[in-house]
Amino acid sequence: MRQLRIPSFLHDVFGEKQSVASILTILLFGGLLTATLYYRFPELTDHLPAWRSTLALLLIFDVFAGCIANFTASTSNFYAVRKTNRIVFIAIHVHIVLISLLLNTDIWYSLGIWAYTIIGAFIVNALIGKTSQLFAAGLLLSVGLGCIPMLPGITPYMLIICILFLMKVLFSFAVDHYGKHQ
């Protein structure tokens, strides 16, 4: 499969080398799921200024596309050898809180899910190199996947966004999938 050298300013997204097929898959997944979510739930941006709607949709795209990008060998391996970058990446992921504020919905749920995700990601990240990492990540992911849909009154579109955020940060990103840690 043909590998492209990724420009350095995109290493945090795609790693250093990525296949064309992976890049297209990541962008298509993010774009199509964001468009489908907006088509299915047009009320998500009702009565919002264009800038808030646009910013929220861009952040949603980032969550969806990043969920898949973090599973690629290139992205996973890029962060596996950069411990500081991993910690910064986890710490700056406030997407679901920003999305809920921009859309003015499920703010308290988003804060709780964000806190659970970030704490869980730091726990999983601390286990890099240990055989228990994947088990711990799977357990924490399963708890989140089991509990989030039971939140009373959570809007369906925020449920989808929060679940994929949990997957992106806690499992897709925090796990060293290819054993390239140092």
CSV table of C-alpha atoms in Angstrom, one decimal:
chain,number,residue,atom,x,y,z
A,1,MET,CA,0.0,0.0,0.0
A,2,ARG,CA,1.4,3.4,-1.0
A,3,GLN,CA,2.6,5.5,2.0
A,4,LEU,CA,2.6,9.3,1.9
A,5,ARG,CA,5.1,11.4,3.9
A,6,ILE,CA,2.9,13.6,6.0
A,7,PRO,CA,3.9,17.2,6.4
A,8,SER,CA,5.2,17.9,9.9
A,9,PHE,CA,2.3,20.2,10.8
A,10,LEU,CA,-0.1,17.2,10.3
A,11,HIS,CA,2.0,14.6,12.3
A,12,ASP,CA,-0.3,15.0,15.3
A,13,VAL,CA,-3.2,14.0,13.1
A,14,PHE,CA,-1.8,11.3,10.8
A,15,GLY,CA,1.6,10.5,12.1
A,16,GLU,CA,4.7,10.6,9.9
A,17,LYS,CA,3.6,8.3,7.0
A,18,GLN,CA,0.1,7.3,6.2
A,19,SER,CA,-1.5,5.3,3.3
A,20,VAL,CA,-3.7,7.1,0.9
A,21,ALA,CA,-6.5,4.6,1.7
A,22,SER,CA,-6.2,5.4,5.4
A,23,ILE,CA,-6.3,9.1,4.9
A,24,LEU,CA,-9.4,8.8,2.6
A,25,THR,CA,-11.1,6.5,5.0
A,26,ILE,CA,-10.5,8.8,8.0
A,27,LEU,CA,-11.8,11.9,6.1
A,28,LEU,CA,-14.7,10.0,4.6
A,29,PHE,CA,-15.8,8.5,7.9
A,30,GLY,CA,-15.5,11.9,9.7
A,31,GLY,CA,-17.2,13.8,6.9
A,32,LEU,CA,-20.0,11.4,6.2
A,33,LEU,CA,-20.9,10.7,9.8
A,34,THR,CA,-20.9,14.4,10.6
A,35,ALA,CA,-23.1,15.1,7.5
A,36,THR,CA,-25.4,12.2,8.4
A,37,LEU,CA,-25.7,13.4,12.0
A,38,TYR,CA,-26.6,16.9,10.8
A,39,TYR,CA,-29.1,15.5,8.2
A,40,ARG,CA,-30.7,13.2,10.8
A,41,PHE,CA,-30.8,15.8,13.6
A,42,PRO,CA,-31.1,19.2,11.9
A,43,GLU,CA,-32.4,20.6,15.2
A,44,LEU,CA,-28.8,20.3,16.6
A,45,THR,CA,-28.1,23.8,15.2
A,46,ASP,CA,-31.6,25.4,15.4
A,47,HIS,CA,-31.5,29.0,16.4
A,48,LEU,CA,-27.7,29.2,16.5
A,49,PRO,CA,-25.5,31.8,14.8
A,50,ALA,CA,-23.7,30.4,11.8
A,51,TRP,CA,-20.3,30.6,13.5
A,52,ARG,CA,-21.4,28.5,16.4
A,53,SER,CA,-23.0,25.9,14.1
A,54,THR,CA,-19.9,25.8,11.9
A,55,LEU,CA,-17.5,25.5,14.9
A,56,ALA,CA,-19.6,22.8,16.5
A,57,LEU,CA,-19.7,20.7,13.2
A,58,LEU,CA,-15.9,21.1,12.8
A,59,LEU,CA,-15.3,19.8,16.3
A,60,ILE,CA,-17.8,16.9,15.7
A,61,PHE,CA,-15.9,16.1,12.5
A,62,ASP,CA,-12.6,16.1,14.5
A,63,VAL,CA,-14.0,13.7,17.1
A,64,PHE,CA,-15.3,11.3,14.4
A,65,ALA,CA,-12.3,11.4,12.1
A,66,GLY,CA,-9.9,11.3,15.0
A,67,CYS,CA,-11.6,8.2,16.4
A,68,ILE,CA,-10.5,6.3,13.2
A,69,ALA,CA,-7.1,8.1,12.7
A,70,ASN,CA,-5.9,7.1,16.2
A,71,PHE,CA,-6.3,3.4,15.2
A,72,THR,CA,-3.8,3.7,12.4
A,73,ALA,CA,-0.3,2.4,12.9
A,74,SER,CA,1.2,5.7,11.8
A,75,THR,CA,-0.7,7.8,14.4
A,76,SER,CA,-0.5,5.3,17.2
A,77,ASN,CA,3.2,4.8,16.7
A,78,PHE,CA,3.9,8.5,16.4
A,79,TYR,CA,2.5,9.1,19.9
A,80,ALA,CA,3.8,5.9,21.3
A,81,VAL,CA,7.4,7.3,21.2
A,82,ARG,CA,6.4,10.8,22.3
A,83,LYS,CA,5.2,10.6,25.9
A,84,THR,CA,4.9,14.4,26.4
A,85,ASN,CA,2.8,14.7,23.2
A,86,ARG,CA,0.5,11.9,24.4
A,87,ILE,CA,-0.1,13.7,27.7
A,88,VAL,CA,-0.7,17.0,26.0
A,89,PHE,CA,-3.1,15.3,23.4
A,90,ILE,CA,-5.2,13.8,26.2
A,91,ALA,CA,-5.2,17.0,28.2
A,92,ILE,CA,-6.4,19.3,25.4
A,93,HIS,CA,-9.3,17.2,24.4
A,94,VAL,CA,-12.2,19.2,25.6
A,95,HIS,CA,-14.2,18.8,22.4
A,96,ILE,CA,-17.4,17.4,23.9
A,97,VAL,CA,-17.6,20.2,26.5
A,98,LEU,CA,-17.1,22.8,23.7
A,99,ILE,CA,-19.6,21.1,21.5
A,100,SER,CA,-22.2,21.0,24.2
A,101,LEU,CA,-21.6,24.6,25.0
A,102,LEU,CA,-21.8,25.7,21.4
A,103,LEU,CA,-25.0,23.6,20.9
A,104,ASN,CA,-26.3,24.6,24.3
A,105,THR,CA,-27.3,21.1,25.3
A,106,ASP,CA,-26.3,18.3,27.7
A,107,ILE,CA,-23.6,20.5,29.3
A,108,TRP,CA,-23.5,18.6,32.6
A,109,TYR,CA,-23.5,15.2,30.9
A,110,SER,CA,-20.7,16.3,28.6
A,111,LEU,CA,-18.6,17.5,31.6
A,112,GLY,CA,-19.1,14.2,33.4
A,113,ILE,CA,-18.3,12.1,30.3
A,114,TRP,CA,-15.3,14.3,29.5
A,115,ALA,CA,-14.0,13.9,33.1
A,116,TYR,CA,-14.5,10.1,33.0
A,117,THR,CA,-12.8,9.9,29.5
A,118,ILE,CA,-9.8,12.0,30.5
A,119,ILE,CA,-9.2,10.2,33.8
A,120,GLY,CA,-9.6,6.9,32.1
A,121,ALA,CA,-7.2,7.9,29.3
A,122,PHE,CA,-4.6,8.9,31.8
A,123,ILE,CA,-5.0,5.6,33.6
A,124,VAL,CA,-4.7,3.6,30.3
A,125,ASN,CA,-1.7,5.8,29.2
A,126,ALA,CA,0.1,5.0,32.5
A,127,LEU,CA,-0.2,1.3,31.7
A,128,ILE,CA,1.7,1.5,28.4
A,129,GLY,CA,4.1,-1.4,28.1
A,130,LYS,CA,2.1,-3.5,30.6
A,131,THR,CA,0.0,-6.5,29.5
A,132,SER,CA,-2.9,-5.1,31.5
A,133,GLN,CA,-3.2,-1.9,29.3
A,134,LEU,CA,-5.6,-3.4,26.8
A,135,PHE,CA,-7.7,-5.1,29.4
A,136,ALA,CA,-8.0,-1.9,31.5
A,137,ALA,CA,-8.9,0.2,28.4
A,138,GLY,CA,-11.5,-2.4,27.4
A,139,LEU,CA,-13.0,-2.4,30.8
A,140,LEU,CA,-13.1,1.4,31.1
A,141,LEU,CA,-14.6,1.7,27.6
A,142,SER,CA,-17.2,-1.0,28.3
A,143,VAL,CA,-18.3,0.8,31.5
A,144,GLY,CA,-18.7,4.0,29.6
A,145,LEU,CA,-20.5,2.4,26.7
A,146,GLY,CA,-22.8,0.7,29.1
A,147,CYS,CA,-23.6,3.7,31.2
A,148,ILE,CA,-23.7,6.7,28.8
A,149,PRO,CA,-26.9,5.5,27.0
A,150,MET,CA,-28.7,5.2,30.3
A,151,LEU,CA,-28.3,8.9,31.1
A,152,PRO,CA,-31.9,10.2,31.3
A,153,GLY,CA,-32.8,12.6,28.6
A,154,ILE,CA,-29.5,12.8,26.8
A,155,THR,CA,-30.1,14.0,23.3
A,156,PRO,CA,-29.5,11.3,20.6
A,157,TYR,CA,-26.9,13.3,18.7
A,158,MET,CA,-24.9,14.1,21.9
A,159,LEU,CA,-25.1,10.4,22.8
A,160,ILE,CA,-23.4,9.5,19.5
A,161,ILE,CA,-20.8,12.3,19.8
A,162,CYS,CA,-20.0,11.4,23.5
A,163,ILE,CA,-19.7,7.7,22.7
A,164,LEU,CA,-17.3,8.3,19.8
A,165,PHE,CA,-15.3,10.8,21.9
A,166,LEU,CA,-14.9,8.2,24.6
A,167,MET,CA,-13.8,5.7,22.0
A,168,LYS,CA,-11.4,8.2,20.4
A,169,VAL,CA,-9.5,9.4,23.5
A,170,LEU,CA,-9.8,6.5,26.0
A,171,PHE,CA,-9.4,3.5,23.6
A,172,SER,CA,-8.3,4.6,20.1
A,173,PHE,CA,-5.7,7.0,21.4
A,174,ALA,CA,-4.6,6.0,24.9
A,175,VAL,CA,-3.8,2.3,24.0
A,176,ASP,CA,-0.5,1.6,22.3
A,177,HIS,CA,-2.0,-0.6,19.7
A,178,TYR,CA,1.2,-1.6,17.9
A,179,GLY,CA,3.7,-2.0,20.7
A,180,LYS,CA,6.0,0.8,19.7
A,181,HIS,CA,6.4,2.3,23.1
A,182,GLN,CA,9.9,3.1,24.4
